[in-house]
Coordinates of C-alpha atoms and ligand atoms in Angstrom, one line a residue:
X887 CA -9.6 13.6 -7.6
X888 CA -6.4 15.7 -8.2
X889 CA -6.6 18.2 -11.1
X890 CA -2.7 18.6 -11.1
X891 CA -1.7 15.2 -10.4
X892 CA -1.2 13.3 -13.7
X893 CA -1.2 9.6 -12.2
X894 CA -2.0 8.0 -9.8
X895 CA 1.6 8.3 -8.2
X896 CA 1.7 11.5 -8.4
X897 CA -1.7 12.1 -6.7
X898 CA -0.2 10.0 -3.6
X899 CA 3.0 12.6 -3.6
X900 CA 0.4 15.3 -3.9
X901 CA -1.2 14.4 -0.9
X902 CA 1.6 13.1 1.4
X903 CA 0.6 9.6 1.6
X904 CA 3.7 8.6 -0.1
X905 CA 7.0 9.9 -0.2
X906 CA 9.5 10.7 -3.3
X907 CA 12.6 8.9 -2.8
X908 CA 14.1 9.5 -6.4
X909 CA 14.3 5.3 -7.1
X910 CA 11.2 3.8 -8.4
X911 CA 9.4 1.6 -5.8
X912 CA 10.8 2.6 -2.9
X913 CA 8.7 5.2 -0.9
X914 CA 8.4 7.1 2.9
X915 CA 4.7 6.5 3.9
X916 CA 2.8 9.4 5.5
X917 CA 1.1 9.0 8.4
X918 CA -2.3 8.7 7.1
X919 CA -1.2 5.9 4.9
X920 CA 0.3 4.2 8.0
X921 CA -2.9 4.6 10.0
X922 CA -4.9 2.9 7.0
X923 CA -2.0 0.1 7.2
X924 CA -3.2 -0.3 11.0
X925 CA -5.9 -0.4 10.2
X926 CA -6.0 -3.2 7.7
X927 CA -3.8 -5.3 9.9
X928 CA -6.4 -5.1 12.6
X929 CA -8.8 -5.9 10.8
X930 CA -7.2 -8.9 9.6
X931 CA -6.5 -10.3 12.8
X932 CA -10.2 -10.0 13.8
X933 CA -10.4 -12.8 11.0
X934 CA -7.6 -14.7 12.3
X935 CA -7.8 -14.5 15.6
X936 CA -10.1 -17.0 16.6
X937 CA -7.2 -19.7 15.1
X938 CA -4.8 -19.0 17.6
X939 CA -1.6 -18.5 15.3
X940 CA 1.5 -18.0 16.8
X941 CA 2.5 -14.7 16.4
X942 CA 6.3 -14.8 14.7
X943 CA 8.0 -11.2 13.9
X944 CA 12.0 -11.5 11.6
X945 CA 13.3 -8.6 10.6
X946 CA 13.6 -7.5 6.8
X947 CA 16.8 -9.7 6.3
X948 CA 17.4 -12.8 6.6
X949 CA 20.1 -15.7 6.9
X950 CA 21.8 -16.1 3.0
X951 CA 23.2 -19.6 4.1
X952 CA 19.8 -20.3 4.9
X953 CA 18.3 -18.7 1.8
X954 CA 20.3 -20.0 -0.4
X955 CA 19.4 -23.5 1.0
X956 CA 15.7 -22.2 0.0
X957 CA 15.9 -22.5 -3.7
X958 CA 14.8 -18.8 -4.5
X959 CA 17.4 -18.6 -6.5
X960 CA 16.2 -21.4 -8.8
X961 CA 13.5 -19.8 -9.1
X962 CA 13.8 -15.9 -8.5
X963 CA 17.2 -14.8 -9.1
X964 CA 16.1 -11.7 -10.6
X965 CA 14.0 -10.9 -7.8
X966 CA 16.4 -11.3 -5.1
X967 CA 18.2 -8.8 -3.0
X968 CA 21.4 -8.9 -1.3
X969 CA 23.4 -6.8 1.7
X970 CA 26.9 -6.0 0.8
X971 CA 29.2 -4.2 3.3
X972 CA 32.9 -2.5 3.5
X973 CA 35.0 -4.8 4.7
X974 CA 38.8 -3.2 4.5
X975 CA 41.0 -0.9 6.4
X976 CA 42.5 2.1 6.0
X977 CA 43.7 1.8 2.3
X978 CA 40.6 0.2 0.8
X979 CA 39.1 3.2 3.1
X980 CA 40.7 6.1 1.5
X981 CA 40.7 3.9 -2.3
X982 CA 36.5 4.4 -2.0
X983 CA 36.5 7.9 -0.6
X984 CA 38.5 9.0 -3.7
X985 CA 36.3 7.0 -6.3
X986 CA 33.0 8.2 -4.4
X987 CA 34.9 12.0 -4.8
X988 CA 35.8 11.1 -8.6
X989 CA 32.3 10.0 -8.8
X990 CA 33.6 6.6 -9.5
X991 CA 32.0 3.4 -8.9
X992 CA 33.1 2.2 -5.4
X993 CA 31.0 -0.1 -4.7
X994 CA 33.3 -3.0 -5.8
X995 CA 34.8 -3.0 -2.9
X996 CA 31.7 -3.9 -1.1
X997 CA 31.8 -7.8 0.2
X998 CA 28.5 -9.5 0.7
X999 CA 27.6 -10.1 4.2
X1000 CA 25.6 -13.1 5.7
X1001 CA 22.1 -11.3 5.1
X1002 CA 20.0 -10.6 2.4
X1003 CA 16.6 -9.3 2.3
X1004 CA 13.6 -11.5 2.7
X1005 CA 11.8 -12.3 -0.4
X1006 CA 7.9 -13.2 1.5
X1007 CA 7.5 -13.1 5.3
X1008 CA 6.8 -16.7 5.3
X1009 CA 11.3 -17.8 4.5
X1010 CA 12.8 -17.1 7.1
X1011 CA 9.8 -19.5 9.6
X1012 CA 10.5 -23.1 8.0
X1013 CA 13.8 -23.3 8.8
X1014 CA 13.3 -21.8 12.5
X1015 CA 10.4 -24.4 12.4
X1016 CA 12.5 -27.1 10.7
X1017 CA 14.4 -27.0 14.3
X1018 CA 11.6 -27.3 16.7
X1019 CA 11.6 -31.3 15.4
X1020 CA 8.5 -33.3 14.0
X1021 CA 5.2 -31.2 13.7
X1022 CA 2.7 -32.2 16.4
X1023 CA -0.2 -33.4 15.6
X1024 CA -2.4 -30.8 14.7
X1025 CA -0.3 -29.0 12.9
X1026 CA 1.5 -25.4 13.3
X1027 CA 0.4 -22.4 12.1
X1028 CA 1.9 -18.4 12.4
X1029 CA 1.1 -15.4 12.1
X1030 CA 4.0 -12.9 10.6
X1031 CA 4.4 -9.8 9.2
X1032 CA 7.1 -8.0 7.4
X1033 CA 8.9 -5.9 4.9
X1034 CA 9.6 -7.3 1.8
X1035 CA 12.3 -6.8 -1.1
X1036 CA 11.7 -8.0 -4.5
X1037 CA 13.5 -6.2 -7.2
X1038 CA 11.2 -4.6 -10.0
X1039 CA 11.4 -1.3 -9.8
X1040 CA 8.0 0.5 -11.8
X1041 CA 5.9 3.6 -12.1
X1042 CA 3.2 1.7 -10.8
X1043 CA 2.8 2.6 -7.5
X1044 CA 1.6 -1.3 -6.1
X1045 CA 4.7 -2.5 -7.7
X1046 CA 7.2 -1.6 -5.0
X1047 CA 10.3 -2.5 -4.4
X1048 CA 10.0 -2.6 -0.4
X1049 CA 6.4 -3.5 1.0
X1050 CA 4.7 -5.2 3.8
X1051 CA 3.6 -8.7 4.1
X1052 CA 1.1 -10.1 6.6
X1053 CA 0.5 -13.3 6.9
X1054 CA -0.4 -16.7 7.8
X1055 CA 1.3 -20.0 7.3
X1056 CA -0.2 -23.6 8.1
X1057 CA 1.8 -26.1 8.6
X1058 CA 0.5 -29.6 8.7
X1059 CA -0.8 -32.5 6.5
X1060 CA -1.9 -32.2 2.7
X1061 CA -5.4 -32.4 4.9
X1062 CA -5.1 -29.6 6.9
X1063 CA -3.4 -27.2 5.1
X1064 CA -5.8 -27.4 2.0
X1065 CA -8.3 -27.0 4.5
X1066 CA -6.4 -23.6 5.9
X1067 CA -6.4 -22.5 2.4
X1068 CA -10.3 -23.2 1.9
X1069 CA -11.3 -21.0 4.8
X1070 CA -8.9 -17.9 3.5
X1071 CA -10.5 -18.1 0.4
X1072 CA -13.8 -17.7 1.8
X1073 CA -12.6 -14.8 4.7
X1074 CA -10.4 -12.9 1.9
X1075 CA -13.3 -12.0 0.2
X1076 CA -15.4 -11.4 2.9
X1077 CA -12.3 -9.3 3.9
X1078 CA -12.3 -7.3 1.2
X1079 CA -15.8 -6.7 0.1
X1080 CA -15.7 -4.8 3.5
X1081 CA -13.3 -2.6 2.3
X1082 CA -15.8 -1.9 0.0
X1083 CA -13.6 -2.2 -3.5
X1084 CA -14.2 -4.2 -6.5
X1085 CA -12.1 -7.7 -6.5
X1086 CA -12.2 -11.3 -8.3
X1087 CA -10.5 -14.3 -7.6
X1088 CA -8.7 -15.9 -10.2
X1089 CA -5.7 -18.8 -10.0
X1090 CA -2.4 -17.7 -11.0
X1091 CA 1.5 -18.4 -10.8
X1092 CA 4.5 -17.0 -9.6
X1093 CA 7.1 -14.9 -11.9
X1094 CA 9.6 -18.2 -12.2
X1095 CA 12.6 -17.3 -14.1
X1096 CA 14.1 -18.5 -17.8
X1097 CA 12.9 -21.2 -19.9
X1098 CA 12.3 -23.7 -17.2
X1099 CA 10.1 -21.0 -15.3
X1100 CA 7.7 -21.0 -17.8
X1101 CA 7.4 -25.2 -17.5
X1102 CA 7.1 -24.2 -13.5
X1103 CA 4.7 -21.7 -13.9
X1104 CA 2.2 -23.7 -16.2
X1105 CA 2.4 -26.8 -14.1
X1106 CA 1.4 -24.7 -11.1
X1107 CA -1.6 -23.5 -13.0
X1108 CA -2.7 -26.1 -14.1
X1109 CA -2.3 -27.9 -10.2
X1110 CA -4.5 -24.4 -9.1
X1111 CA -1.3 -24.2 -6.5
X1112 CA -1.8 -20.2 -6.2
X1113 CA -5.2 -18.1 -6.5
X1114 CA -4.6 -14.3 -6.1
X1115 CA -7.7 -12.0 -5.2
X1116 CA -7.3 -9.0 -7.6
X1117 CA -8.4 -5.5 -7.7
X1118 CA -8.1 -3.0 -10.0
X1119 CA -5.5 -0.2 -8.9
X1120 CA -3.6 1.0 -12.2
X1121 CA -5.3 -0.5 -14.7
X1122 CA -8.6 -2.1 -15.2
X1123 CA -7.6 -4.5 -17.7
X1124 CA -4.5 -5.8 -15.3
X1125 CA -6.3 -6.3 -12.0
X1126 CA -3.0 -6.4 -9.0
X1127 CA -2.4 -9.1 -6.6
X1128 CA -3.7 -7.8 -2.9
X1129 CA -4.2 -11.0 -1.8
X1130 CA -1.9 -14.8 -2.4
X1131 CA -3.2 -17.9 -1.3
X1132 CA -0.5 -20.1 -2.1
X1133 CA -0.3 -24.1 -1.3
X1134 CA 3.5 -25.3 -1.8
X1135 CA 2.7 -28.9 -1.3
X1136 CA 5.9 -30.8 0.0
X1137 CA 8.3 -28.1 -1.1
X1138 CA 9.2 -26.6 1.9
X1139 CA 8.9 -29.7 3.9
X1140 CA 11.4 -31.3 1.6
X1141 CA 13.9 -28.9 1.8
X1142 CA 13.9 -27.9 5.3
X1143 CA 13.2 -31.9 6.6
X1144 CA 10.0 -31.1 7.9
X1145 CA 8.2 -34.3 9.0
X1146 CA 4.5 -35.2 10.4
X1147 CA 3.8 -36.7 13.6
X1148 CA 3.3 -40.2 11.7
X1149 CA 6.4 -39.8 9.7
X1150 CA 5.3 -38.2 6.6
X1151 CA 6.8 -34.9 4.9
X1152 CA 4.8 -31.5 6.1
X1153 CA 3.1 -29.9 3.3
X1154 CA 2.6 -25.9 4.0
X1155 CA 0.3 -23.2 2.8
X1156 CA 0.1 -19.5 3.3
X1157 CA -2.1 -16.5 2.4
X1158 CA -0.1 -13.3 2.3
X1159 CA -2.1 -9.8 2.5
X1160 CA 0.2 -7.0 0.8
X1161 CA -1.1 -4.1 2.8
X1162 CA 0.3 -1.2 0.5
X1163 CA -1.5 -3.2 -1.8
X1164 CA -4.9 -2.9 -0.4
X1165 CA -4.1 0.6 1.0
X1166 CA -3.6 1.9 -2.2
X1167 CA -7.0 0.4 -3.6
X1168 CA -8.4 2.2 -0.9
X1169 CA -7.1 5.2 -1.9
X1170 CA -7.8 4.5 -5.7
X1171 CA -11.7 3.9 -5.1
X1172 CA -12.5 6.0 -2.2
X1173 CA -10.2 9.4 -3.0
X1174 CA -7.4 10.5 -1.5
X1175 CA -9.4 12.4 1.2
X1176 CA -9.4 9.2 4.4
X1177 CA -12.5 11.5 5.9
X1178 CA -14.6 11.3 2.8
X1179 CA -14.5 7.4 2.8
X1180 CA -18.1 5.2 3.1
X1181 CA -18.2 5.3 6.7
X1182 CA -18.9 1.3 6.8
X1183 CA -14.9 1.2 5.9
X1184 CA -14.0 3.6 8.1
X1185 CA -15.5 1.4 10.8
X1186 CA -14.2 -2.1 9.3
X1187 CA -10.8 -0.1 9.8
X1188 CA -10.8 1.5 12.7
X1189 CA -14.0 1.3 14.3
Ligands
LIG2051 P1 3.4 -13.5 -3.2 O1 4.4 -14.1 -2.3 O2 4.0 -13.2 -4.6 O3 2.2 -14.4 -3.3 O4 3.0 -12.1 -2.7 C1 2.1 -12.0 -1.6 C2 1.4 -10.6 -1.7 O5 2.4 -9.6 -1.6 C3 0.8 -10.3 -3.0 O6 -0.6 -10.8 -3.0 C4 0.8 -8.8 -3.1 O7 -0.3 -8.3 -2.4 C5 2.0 -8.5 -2.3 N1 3.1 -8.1 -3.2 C6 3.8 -8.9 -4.0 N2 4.7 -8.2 -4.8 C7 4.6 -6.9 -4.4 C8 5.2 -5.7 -4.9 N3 6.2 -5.7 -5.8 N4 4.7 -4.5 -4.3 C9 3.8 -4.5 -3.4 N5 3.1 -5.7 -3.0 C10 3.5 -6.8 -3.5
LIG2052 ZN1 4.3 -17.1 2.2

């Protein structure tokens, strides 16, 4: 592949697809990593398509009243991100330019503002949802896209700390959103065994924090809440995440007062594509060189 390259990282330095920044997980893309990102998202929406889903774009941040209504923070604390801003005059001014000079710490000064970064594409949609009143009856369902922050910096490469989401949320009854998560099952691995790569399908949980986390993560095991379609990127053994179907039963519904045309609470569901995720284990299996690729990916991406 790369005879100077000693991982994988290195390899996608080597060859401009990503770019160093000097903080782990957190990257520039190159342009031919950007096209394969087009690519994938195209090809994703020839799958989804045909349902219609509104199309729904928020930015990277997102309300903190809002998310801290959410409950991530139960549940993700040590994922979570936060904006922070000066917010002084002329003293507190000059008091950070000098401890920024002494190479002092001056972010103390900083005061958190009313954004933080979204966690998943799909938190900042059920509260804007949450507004439009009851569901109608056959249910909602979106399509979004966006970057990302979770906080665990790595030297894996499809650990980032900034990535992009797409996906697709259903919103609906207990019927019709296991239903929407049925039929991604079945078109995430047709999707991917076009791309050609090596993937299972195995059900999984999310990184809940502390002791009660574990309790969490067990009991949404054992409910086979969350399945993840897995391919192998950095290690064999460990198998990554490129694909989440995730069912959050009431959750959301609860804690946004969601309701069904007939009164009940709206259960959701989403699947989420990480597309540096998948771009990478394009990379991985088919080398670094995009021309060299089995031409019936090249076609599934941008035929
Ligand atoms: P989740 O909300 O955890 O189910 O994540 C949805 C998808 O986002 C996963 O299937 C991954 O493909 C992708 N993803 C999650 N965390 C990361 C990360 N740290 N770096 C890159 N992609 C990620
Ligand atoms: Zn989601």
């Amino acid at each position: 592949m790369c005879v100077k390259c000693e991982t994988f990282l290195d390899g996608l330095f080597e060859h401009g697809l990503l770019i160093d920044t000097g903080v782990d997980g957190l990257y520039g893309r190159g342009g031919t990593f950007e096209r394969v990102i087009t690519g994938l998202e195209n090809l994703i929406s020839r799958y989804g398509d045909e349902d219609k889903a509104e199309v729904v774009r928020f930015p990277p941040g997102m309300n903190r009243a809002l998310f801290e209504k959410s409950g991530y923070l139960k549940s993700f604390p040590q994922l979570a991100g936060t904006v922070h801003s000066f917010d002084g005059y002329e003293r507190a001014h000059n008091a950070l330019l000098a401890k920024l000079e002494g190479g002092e710490d001056w972010t103390a000064d900083q005061r958190v503002t009313d954004i933080v970064l979204a966690p998943a594409a799909c938190y900042p949609l059920y509260p804007a949802v949450a507004k439009r009143g009851p569901l109608p009856k056959p249910g909602l369902l979106f399509d979004l896209q966006s970057y990302c922050f979770r906080r665990e910096p790595s030297k894996d490469p499809a650990r980032m700390q900034m990535f992009r989401m797409r996906e697709y949320v259903r919103i609906g009854t207990p019927e019709q959103v296991t239903a929407f998560r049925a039929v991604w099952l079945e078109r995430g691995r047709d999707f991917v065994h076009q791309l050609a790569i090596p993937f299972e399908v195995d059900v999984a949980n999310d990184p809940f924090f502390g002791r009660a986390g574990h309790i969490m993560a067990s009991s949404q095991r054992d409910q086979g809440l969350k399945f993840e379609l897995l391919v192998p990127i950095e290690s064999v053994e460990k198998p990554t995440a490129c694909l989440s179907f995730n069912y959050h039963q009431d959750h959301f519904g609860l804690t946004w007062g969601i309701g069904t045309q007939s009164g009940g609470v709206a259960h959701t569901a989403c699947v989420g594509f990480g597309l540096e995720r998948l771009t990478l284990a394009l990379f991985k299996h088919h080398g670094f060189n995009v021309a060299s690729w089995p031409s019936s990916v090249r076609d599934a991406l941008w035929g």
